PDB file of C-alpha atoms in Angstrom:
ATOM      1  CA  UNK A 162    -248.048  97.514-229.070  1.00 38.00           C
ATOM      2  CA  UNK A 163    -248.840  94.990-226.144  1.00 44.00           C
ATOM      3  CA  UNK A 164    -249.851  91.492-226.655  1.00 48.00           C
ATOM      4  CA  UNK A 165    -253.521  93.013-225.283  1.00 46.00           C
ATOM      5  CA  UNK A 166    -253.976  94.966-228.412  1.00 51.00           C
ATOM      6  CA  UNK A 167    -253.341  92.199-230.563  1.00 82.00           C
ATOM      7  CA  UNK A 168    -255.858  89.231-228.526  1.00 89.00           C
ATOM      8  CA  UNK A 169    -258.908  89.291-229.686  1.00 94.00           C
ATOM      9  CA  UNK A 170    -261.923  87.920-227.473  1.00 94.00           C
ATOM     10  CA  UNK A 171    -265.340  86.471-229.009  1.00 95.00           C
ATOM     11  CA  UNK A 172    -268.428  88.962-228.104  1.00 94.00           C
ATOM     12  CA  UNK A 173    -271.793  87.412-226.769  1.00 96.00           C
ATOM     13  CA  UNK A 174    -275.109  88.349-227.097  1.00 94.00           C
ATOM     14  CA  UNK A 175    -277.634  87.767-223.944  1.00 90.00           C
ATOM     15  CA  UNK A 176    -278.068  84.193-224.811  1.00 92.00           C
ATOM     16  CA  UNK A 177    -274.133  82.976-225.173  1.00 93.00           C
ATOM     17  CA  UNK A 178    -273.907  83.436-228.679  1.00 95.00           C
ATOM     18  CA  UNK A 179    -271.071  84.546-230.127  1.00 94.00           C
ATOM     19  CA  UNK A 180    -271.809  87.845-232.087  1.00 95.00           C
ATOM     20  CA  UNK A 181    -268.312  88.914-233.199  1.00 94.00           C
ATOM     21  CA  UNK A 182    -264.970  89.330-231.815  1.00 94.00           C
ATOM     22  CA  UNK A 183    -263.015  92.976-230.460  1.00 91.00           C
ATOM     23  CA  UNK A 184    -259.644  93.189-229.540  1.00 91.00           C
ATOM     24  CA  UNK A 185    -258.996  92.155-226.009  1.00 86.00           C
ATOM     25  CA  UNK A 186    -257.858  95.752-225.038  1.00 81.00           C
ATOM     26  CA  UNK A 187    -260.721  97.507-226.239  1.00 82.00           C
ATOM     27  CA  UNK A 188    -263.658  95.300-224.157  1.00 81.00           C
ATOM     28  CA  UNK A 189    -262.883  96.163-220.260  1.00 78.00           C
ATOM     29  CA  UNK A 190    -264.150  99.894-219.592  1.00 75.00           C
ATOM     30  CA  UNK A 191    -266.884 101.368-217.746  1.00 81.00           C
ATOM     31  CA  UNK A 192    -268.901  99.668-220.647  1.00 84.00           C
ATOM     32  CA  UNK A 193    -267.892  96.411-221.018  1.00 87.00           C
ATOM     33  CA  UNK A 194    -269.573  94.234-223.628  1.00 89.00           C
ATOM     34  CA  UNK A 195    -270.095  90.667-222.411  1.00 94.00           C
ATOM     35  CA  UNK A 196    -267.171  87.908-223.773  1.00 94.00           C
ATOM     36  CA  UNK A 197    -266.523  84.664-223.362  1.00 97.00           C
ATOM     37  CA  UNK A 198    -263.550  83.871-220.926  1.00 97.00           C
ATOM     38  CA  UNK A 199    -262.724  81.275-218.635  1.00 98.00           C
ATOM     39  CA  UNK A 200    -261.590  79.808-215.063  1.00 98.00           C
ATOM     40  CA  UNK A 201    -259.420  77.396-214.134  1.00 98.00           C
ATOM     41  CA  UNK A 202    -259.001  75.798-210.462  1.00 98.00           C
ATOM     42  CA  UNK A 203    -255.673  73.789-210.886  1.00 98.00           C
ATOM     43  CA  UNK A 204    -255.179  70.924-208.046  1.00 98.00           C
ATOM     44  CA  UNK A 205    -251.719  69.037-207.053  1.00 98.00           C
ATOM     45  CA  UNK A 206    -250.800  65.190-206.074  1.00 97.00           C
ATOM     46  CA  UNK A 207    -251.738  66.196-202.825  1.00 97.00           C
ATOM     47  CA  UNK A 208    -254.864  67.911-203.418  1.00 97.00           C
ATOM     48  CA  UNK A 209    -254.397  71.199-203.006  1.00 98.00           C
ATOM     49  CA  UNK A 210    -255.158  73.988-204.871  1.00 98.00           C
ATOM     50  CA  UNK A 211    -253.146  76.937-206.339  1.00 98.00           C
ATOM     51  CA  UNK A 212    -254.587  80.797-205.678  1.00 98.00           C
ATOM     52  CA  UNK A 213    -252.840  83.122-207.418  1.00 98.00           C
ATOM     53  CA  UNK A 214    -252.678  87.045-206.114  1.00 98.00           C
ATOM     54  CA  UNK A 215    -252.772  88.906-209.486  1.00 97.00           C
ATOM     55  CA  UNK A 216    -249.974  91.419-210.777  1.00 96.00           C
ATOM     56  CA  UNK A 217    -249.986  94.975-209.764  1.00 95.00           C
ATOM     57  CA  UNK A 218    -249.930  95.886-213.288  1.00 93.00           C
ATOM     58  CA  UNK A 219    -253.024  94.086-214.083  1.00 91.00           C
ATOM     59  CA  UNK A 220    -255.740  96.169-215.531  1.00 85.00           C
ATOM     60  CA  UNK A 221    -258.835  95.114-213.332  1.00 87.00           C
ATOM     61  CA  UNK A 222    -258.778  93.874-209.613  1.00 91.00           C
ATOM     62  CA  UNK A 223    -254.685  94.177-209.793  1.00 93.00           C
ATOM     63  CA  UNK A 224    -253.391  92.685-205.879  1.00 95.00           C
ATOM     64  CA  UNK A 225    -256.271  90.643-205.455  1.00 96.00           C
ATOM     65  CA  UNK A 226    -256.077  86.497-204.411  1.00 98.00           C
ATOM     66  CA  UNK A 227    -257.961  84.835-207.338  1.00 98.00           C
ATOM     67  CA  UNK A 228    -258.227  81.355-208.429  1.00 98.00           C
ATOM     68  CA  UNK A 229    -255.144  79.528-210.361  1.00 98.00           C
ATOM     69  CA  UNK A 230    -255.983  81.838-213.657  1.00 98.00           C
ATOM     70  CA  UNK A 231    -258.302  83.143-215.468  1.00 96.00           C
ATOM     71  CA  UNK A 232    -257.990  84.172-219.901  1.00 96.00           C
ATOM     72  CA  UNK A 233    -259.706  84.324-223.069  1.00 96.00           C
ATOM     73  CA  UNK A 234    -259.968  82.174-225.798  1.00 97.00           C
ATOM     74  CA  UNK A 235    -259.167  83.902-229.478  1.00 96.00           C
ATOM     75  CA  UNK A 236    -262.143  83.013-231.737  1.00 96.00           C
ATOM     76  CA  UNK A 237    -262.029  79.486-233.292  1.00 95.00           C
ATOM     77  CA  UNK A 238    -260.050  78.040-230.279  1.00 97.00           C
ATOM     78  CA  UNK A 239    -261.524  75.839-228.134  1.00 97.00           C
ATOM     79  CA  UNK A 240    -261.686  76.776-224.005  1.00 98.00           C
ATOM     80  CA  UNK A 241    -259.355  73.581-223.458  1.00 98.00           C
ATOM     81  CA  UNK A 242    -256.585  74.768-225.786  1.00 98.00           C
ATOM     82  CA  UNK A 243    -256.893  78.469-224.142  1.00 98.00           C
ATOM     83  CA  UNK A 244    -256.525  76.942-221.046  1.00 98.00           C
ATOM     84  CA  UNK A 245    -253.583  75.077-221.729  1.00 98.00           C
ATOM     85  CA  UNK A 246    -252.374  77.966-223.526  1.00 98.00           C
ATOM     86  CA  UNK A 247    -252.999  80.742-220.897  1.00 97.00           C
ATOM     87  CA  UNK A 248    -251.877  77.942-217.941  1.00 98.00           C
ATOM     88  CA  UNK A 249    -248.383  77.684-219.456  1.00 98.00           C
ATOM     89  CA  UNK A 250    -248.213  81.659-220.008  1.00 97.00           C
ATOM     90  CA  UNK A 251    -249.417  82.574-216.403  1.00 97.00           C
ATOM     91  CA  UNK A 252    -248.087  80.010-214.460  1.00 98.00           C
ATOM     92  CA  UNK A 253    -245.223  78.179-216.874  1.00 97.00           C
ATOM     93  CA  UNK A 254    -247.691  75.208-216.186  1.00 97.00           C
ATOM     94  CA  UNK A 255    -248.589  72.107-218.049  1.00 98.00           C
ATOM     95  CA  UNK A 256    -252.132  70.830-217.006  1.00 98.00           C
ATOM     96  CA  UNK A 257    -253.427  67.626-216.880  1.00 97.00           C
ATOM     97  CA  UNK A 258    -257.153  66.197-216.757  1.00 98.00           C
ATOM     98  CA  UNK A 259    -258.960  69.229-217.663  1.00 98.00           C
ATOM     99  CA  UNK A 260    -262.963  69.106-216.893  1.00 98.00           C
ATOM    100  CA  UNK A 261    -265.507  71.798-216.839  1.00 98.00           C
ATOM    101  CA  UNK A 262    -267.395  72.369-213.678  1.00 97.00           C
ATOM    102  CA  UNK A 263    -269.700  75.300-214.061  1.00 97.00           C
ATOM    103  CA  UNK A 264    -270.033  75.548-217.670  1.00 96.00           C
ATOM    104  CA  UNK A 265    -272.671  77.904-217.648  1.00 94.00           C
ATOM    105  CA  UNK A 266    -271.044  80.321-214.997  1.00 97.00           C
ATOM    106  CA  UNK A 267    -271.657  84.375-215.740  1.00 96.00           C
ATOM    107  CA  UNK A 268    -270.912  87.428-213.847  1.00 95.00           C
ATOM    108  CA  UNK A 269    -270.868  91.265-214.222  1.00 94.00           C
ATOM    109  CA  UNK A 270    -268.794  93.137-211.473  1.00 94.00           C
ATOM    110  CA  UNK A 271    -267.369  96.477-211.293  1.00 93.00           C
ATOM    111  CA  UNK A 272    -263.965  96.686-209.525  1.00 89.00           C
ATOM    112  CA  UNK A 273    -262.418  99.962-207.524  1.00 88.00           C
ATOM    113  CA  UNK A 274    -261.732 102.078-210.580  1.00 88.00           C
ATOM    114  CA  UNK A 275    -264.780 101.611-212.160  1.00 90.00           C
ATOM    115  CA  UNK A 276    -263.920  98.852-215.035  1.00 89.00           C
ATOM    116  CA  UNK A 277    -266.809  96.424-216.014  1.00 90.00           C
ATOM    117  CA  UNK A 278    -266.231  92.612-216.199  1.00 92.00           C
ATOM    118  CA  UNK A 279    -269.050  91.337-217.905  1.00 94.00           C
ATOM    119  CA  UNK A 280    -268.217  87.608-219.286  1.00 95.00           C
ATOM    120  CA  UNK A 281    -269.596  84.272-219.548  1.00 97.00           C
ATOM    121  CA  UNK A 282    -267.109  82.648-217.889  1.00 97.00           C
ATOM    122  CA  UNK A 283    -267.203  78.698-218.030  1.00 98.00           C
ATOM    123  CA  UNK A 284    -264.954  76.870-215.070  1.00 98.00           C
ATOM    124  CA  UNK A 285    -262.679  74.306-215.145  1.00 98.00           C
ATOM    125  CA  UNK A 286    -260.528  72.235-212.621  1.00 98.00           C
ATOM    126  CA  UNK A 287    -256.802  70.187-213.813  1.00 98.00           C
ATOM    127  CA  UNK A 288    -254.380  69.258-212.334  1.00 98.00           C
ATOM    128  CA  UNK A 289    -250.257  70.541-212.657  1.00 98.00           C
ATOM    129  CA  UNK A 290    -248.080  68.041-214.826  1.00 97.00           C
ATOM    130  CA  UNK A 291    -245.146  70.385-213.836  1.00 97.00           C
ATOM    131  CA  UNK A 292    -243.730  72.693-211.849  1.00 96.00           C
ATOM    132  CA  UNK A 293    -244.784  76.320-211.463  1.00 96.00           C
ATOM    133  CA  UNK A 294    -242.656  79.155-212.867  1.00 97.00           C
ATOM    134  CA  UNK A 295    -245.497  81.854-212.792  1.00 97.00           C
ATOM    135  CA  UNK A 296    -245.515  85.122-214.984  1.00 97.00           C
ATOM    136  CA  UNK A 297    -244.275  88.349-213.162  1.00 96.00           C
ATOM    137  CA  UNK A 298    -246.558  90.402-214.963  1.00 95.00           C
ATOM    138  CA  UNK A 299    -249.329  88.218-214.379  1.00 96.00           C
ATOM    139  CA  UNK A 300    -249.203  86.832-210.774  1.00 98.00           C
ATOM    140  CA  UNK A 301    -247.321  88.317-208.044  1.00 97.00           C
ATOM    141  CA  UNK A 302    -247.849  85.480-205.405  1.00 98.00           C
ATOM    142  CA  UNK A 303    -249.250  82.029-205.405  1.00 98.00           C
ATOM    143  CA  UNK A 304    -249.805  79.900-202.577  1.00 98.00           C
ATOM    144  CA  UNK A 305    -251.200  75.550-202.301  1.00 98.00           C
ATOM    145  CA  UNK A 306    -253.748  75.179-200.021  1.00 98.00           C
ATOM    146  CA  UNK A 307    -256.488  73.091-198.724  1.00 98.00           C
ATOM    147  CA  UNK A 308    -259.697  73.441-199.896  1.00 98.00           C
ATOM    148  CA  UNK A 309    -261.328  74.076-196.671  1.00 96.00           C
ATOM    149  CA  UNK A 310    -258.463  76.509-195.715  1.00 97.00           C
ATOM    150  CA  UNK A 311    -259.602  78.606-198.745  1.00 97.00           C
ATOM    151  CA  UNK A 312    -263.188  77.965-198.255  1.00 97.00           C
ATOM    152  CA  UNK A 313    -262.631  79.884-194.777  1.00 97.00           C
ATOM    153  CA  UNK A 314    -260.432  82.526-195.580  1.00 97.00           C
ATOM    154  CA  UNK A 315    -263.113  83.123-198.501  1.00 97.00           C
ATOM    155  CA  UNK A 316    -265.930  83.498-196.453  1.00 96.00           C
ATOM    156  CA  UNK A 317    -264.074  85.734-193.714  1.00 97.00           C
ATOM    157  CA  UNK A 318    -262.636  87.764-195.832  1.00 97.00           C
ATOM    158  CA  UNK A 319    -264.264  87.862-199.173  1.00 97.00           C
ATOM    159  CA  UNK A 320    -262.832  92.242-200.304  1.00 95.00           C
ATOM    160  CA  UNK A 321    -259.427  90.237-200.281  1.00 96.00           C
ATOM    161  CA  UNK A 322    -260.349  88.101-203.230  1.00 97.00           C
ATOM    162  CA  UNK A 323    -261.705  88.449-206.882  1.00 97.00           C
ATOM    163  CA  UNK A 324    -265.217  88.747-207.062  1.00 97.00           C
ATOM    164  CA  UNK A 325    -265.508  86.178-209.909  1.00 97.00           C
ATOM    165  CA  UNK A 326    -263.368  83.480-207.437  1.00 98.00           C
ATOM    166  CA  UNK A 327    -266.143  84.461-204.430  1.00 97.00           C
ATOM    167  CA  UNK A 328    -269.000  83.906-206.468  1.00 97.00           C
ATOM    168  CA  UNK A 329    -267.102  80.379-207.484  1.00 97.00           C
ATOM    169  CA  UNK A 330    -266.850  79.667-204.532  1.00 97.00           C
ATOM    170  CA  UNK A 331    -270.484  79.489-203.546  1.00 96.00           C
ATOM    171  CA  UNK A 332    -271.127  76.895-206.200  1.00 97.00           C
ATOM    172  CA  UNK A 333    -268.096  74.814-206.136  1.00 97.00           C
ATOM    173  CA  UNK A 334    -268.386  71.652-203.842  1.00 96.00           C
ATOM    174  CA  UNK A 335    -264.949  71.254-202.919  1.00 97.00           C
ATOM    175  CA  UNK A 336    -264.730  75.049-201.922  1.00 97.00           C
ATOM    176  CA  UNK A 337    -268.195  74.591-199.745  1.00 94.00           C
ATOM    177  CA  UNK A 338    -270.211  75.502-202.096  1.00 94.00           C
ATOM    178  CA  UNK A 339    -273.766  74.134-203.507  1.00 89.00           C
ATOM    179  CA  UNK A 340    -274.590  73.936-207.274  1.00 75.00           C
ATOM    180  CA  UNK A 341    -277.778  74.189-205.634  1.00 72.00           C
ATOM    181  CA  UNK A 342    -277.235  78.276-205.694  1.00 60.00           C
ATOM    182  CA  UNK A 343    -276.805  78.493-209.379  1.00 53.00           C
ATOM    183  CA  UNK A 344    -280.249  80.673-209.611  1.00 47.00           C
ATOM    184  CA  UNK A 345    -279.464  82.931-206.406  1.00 45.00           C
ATOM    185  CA  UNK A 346    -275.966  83.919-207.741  1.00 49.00           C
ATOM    186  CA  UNK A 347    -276.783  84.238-211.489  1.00 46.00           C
ATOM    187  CA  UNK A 348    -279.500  86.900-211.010  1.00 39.00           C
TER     188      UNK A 348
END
């Protein structure tokens, strides 16, 4: 038994109410009901922010650049304890000044093998209160960079990255983005 088939996630209905919970492995297939996750963008002293390339072993979009990390909270916990939680899992990482920055954010995308991500997926930005020591079987590679260094390498290469972190991307202002393209990208 894997920690996967233990997690459960909270299910959604079309509006973003919760409608029961499923265990975590049992919710990303070819027919995905939509869950609640979450996204976090974490920033150092100097400003810049950590992409993580996700494990090999990882069921959907495995090798691809992402954001800092991504989870699920269990029913009952609130998104800033699962981000804490998953942040120190993923990335051995303890976060500071946690704030939500697209709290309404929702995507469905279908990666290479055909499994479904269909979540409402509220995103955050913190900062790292510690050093990194990230999961092997989560992250692979991690990298700091500048905002407008990833901003660039987003837009000229967007296959190389998660499609949840693209989409990001063209809302969040420090990545280039305009909140202004909510509608456009939520259709």
């Amino acid at each position: 038994m894997t920690l996967s088939d233990i997690e459960e996630v909270v299910l959604l209905d079309a509006d973003g109410r919760a409608i029961g919970r499923a265990p975590k492995s049992s919710v990303h297939g070819a027919d995905t009901a939509r869950h609640l996750a979450f996204s976090c963008h974490v920033f150092n002293e100097r400003e810049e922010l950590l992409v993580t390339r996700r494990a090999l072993s990882k069921q959907t979009w495995p090798g691809v650049w992402t954001n800092s990390f991504c989870g699920h909270p269990a029913p009952a916990e609130t998104l800033v304890h699962a981000i804490r939680r998953r942040g120190e899992f993923e990335l051995g990482l303890l976060l500071d000044g946690i704030e939500p920055v697209l709290p309404f954010f929702h995507y469905r995308a279908t990666d290479a093998s055909g499994l479904v991500e269909n979540e409402l997926c509220p995103v955050y930005t913190a900062y790292a209160a510690s050093d990194l020591e990230p999961h092997p079987g989560e992250v692979m590679d991690f990298a700091w960079v500048s905002p407008r260094r990833l901003a660039s390498a987003i837009e000229h290469a967007p296959w190389a990255f998660s499609p949840w972190f693209v989409l990001q991307a063209q809302l969040l202002p420090f990545l280039g983005g305009s909140l202004d393209r909510r509608e456009a990208i939520a259709s």
